[in-house]
Coordinates of C-alpha atoms in Angstrom, one line a residue:
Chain O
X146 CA 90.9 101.3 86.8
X147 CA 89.5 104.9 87.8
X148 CA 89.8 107.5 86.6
X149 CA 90.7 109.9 88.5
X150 CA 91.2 114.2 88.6
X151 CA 93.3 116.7 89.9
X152 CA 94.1 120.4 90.3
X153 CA 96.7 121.1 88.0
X154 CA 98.9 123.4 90.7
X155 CA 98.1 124.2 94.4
X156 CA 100.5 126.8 96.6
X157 CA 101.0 126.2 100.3
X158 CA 102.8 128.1 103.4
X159 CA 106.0 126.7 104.6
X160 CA 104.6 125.3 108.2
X161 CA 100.9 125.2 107.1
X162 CA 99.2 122.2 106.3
X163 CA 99.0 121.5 102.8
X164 CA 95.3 119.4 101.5
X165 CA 95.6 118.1 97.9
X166 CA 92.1 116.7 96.6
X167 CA 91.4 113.9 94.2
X168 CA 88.4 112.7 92.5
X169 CA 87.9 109.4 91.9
X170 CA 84.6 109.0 90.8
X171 CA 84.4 106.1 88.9
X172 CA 86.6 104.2 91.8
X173 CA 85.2 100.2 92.1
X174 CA 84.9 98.9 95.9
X175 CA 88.4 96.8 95.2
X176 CA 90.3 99.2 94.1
X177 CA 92.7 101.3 96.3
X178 CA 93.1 105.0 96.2
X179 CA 97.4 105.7 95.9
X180 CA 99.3 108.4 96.3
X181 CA 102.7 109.0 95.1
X182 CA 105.3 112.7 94.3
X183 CA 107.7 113.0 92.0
X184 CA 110.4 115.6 92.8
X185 CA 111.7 116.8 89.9
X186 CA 113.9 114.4 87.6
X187 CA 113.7 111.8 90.3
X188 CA 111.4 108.8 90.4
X189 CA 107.8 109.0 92.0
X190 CA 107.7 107.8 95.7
X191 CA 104.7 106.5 97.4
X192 CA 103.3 108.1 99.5
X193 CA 100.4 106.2 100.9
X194 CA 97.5 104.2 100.4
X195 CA 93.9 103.2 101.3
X196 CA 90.7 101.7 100.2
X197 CA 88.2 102.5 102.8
X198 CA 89.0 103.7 106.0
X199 CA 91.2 106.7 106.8
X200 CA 95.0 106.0 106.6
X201 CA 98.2 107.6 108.4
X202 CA 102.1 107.1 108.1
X203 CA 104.9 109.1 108.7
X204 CA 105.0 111.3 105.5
X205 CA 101.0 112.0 105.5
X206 CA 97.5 111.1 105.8
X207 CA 94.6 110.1 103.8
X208 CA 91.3 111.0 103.9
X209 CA 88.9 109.3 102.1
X210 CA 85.0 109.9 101.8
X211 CA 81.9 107.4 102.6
X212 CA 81.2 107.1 99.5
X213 CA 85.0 106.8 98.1
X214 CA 84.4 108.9 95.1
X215 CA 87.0 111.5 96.9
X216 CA 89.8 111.7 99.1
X217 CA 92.3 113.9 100.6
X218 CA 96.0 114.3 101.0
X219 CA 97.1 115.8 104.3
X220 CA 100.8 117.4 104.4
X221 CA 100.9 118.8 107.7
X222 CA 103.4 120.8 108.1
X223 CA 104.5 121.1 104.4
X224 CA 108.4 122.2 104.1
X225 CA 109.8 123.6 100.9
X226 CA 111.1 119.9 100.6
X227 CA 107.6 118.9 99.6
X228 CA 107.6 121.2 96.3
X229 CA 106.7 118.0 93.7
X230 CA 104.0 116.6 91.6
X231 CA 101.6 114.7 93.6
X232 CA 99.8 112.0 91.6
X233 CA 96.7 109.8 92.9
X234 CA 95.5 107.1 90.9
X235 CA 93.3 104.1 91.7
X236 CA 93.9 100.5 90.6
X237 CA 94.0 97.0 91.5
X238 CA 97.2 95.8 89.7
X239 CA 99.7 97.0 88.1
X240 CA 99.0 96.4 84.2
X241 CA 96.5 99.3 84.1
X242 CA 98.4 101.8 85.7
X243 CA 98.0 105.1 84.4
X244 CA 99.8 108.0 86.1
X245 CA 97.7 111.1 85.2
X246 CA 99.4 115.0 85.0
X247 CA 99.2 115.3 88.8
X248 CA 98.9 118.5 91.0
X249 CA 102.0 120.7 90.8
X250 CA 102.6 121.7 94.8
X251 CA 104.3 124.7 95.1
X252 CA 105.4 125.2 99.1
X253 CA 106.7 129.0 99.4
X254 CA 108.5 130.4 102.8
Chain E
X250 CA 115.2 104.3 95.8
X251 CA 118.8 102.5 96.9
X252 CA 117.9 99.3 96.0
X253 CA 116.9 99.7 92.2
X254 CA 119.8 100.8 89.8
X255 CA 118.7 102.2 86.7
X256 CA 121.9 102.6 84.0
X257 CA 122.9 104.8 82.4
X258 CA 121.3 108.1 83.6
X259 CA 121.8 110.0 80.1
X260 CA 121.6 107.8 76.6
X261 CA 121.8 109.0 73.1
X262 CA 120.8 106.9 70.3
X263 CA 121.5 107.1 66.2
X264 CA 118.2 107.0 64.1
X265 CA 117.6 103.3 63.9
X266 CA 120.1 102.0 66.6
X267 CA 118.2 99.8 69.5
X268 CA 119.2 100.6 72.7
X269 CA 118.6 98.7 76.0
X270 CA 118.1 100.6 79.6
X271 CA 119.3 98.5 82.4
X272 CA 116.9 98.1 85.3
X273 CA 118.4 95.5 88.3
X274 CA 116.7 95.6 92.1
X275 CA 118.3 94.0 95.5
X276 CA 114.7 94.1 96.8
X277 CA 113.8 90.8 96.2
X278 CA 110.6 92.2 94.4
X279 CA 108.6 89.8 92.2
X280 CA 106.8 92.9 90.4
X281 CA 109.2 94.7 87.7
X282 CA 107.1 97.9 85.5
X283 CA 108.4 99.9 83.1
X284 CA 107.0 103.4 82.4
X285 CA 107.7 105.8 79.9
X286 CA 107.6 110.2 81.2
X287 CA 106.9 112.6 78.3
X288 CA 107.8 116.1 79.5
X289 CA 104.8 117.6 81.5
X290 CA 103.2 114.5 81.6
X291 CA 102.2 111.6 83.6
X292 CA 104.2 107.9 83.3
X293 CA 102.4 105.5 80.8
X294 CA 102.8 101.6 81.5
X295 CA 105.2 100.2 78.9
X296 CA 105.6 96.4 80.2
X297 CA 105.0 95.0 83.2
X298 CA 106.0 91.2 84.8
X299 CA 105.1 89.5 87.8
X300 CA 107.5 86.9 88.2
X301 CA 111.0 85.1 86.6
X302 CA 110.4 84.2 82.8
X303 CA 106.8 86.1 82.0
X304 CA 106.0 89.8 81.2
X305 CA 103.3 91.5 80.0
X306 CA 102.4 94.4 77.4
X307 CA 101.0 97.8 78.9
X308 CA 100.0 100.6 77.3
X309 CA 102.4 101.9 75.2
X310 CA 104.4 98.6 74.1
X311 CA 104.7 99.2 70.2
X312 CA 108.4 99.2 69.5
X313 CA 110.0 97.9 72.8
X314 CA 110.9 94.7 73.9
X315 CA 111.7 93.0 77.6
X316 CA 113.2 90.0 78.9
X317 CA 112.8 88.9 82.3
X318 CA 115.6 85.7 82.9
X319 CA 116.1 86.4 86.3
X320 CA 114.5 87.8 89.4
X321 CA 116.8 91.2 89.5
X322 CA 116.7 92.7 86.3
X323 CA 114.4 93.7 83.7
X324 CA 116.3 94.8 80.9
X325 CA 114.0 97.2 78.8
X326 CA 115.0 97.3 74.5
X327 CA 114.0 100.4 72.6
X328 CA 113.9 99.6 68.9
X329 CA 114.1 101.3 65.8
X330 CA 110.2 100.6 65.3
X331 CA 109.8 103.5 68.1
X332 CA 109.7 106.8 66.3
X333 CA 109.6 109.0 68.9
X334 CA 111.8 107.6 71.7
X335 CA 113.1 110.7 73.5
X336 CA 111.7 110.3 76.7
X337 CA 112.2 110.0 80.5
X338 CA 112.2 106.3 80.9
X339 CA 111.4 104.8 84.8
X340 CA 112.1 101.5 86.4
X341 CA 109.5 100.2 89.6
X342 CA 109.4 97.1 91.7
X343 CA 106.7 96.0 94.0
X344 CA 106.9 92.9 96.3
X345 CA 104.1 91.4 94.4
X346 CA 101.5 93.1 91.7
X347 CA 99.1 95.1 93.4
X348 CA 101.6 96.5 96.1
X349 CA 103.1 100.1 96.4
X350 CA 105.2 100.2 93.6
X351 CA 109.1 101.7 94.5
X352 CA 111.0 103.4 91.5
X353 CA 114.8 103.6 90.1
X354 CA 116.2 107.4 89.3
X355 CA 115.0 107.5 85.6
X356 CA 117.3 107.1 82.3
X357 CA 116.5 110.0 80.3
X358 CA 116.9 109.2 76.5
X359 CA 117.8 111.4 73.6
X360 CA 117.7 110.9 69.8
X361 CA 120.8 112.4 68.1

């Protein structure tokens, strides 16, 4: 499974678009790029997911580059609500999956 | 989420009591996981099973055990072979193995 890194903390404007970056370098072509939050003392929640092509849902989108060794996590229009730790990890099962320290998103009014 | 119940939400254990963490799902999920939250840190992979009647060992195994008799719960045993088990402890689900993976609300455990 990749391994993957992440900024440890990132700020963002209430109303701005907030862009949280992941390296995945070492990603194989079956393995899907996934991101999740964890809101303090709650569970994660996914987020969304993708292997090659750019993805979109109702809570974000993912960009991800050619050559998959990258990928982007578009907020856009953060809210204060969206102050968590945003983890992306890439796997293709569950038995390997290693959640690393995250990016610590701080959204300030 | 709503439909995974993790009990209880606070646990304190005696030095060399086992404890067992509930974890039952309404989701008709195949997938159960287990992970294990160390303050400041990410979740590791404790066990894992795909289906009724078979689990598997993740990372972090040494001094838990699992049972999996029936498709909604995944009971999760901390034994006294686990030295150091104050910890955030999280229950997930996924429809089948390599799906997004939906977590419970944690039980956070404490030695006394």
């Amino acid at each position: 499974d990749a391994k993957t890194t992440q900024p440890p903390s990132m700020d963002c404007a209430e109303g701005r678009a907030a862009n949280l970056p992941c390296n995945h370098s070492t990603i194989s072509g079956n393995e899907y790029v996934y991101w999740y939050r964890q809101i303090h003392s709650q569970g994660p929640q996914y987020i969304i997911h993708g292997l090659k092509n750019n993805e979109t849902n109702e809570m974000a989108s993912l960009i991800i580059t050619e050559d998959r060794k990258s990928s982007t996590l578009i907020l856009p229009h953060a809210t204060l609500r969206d102050t968590a730790v945003y983890y992306c990890i890439g796997y293709t099962g569950g038995f390997k999956t290693i959640f690393g320290a995250g990016t610590r998103l701080f959204v300030k009014a | 989420d709503g439909g995974i119940t993790q009990s209880p939400k606070y646990l304190f254990r005696k030095e060399g009591q086992n404890v067992t963490l509930s974890c039952e799902q309404n989701l008709n999920h195949d997938a159960m996981y287990w992970y294990r939250q160390d303050p400041g840190q990410g979740l590791r992979l404790i066990y894992y099973s795909q289906i009724v009647n078979d689990f598997q060992k993740g990372d972090i195994a040494e001094g838990y055990s699992v049972s999996r008799e029936k498709k909604e719960s995944f009971p999760l045993t901390v034994t006294s072979a686990q030295k150091n088990p104050t910890a955030f402890y999280l229950c997930a689900t996924s429809f089948k193995i390599n799906q997004p993976q939906h977590f419970g609300d944690g039980t956070r455990l404490s030695i006394l």
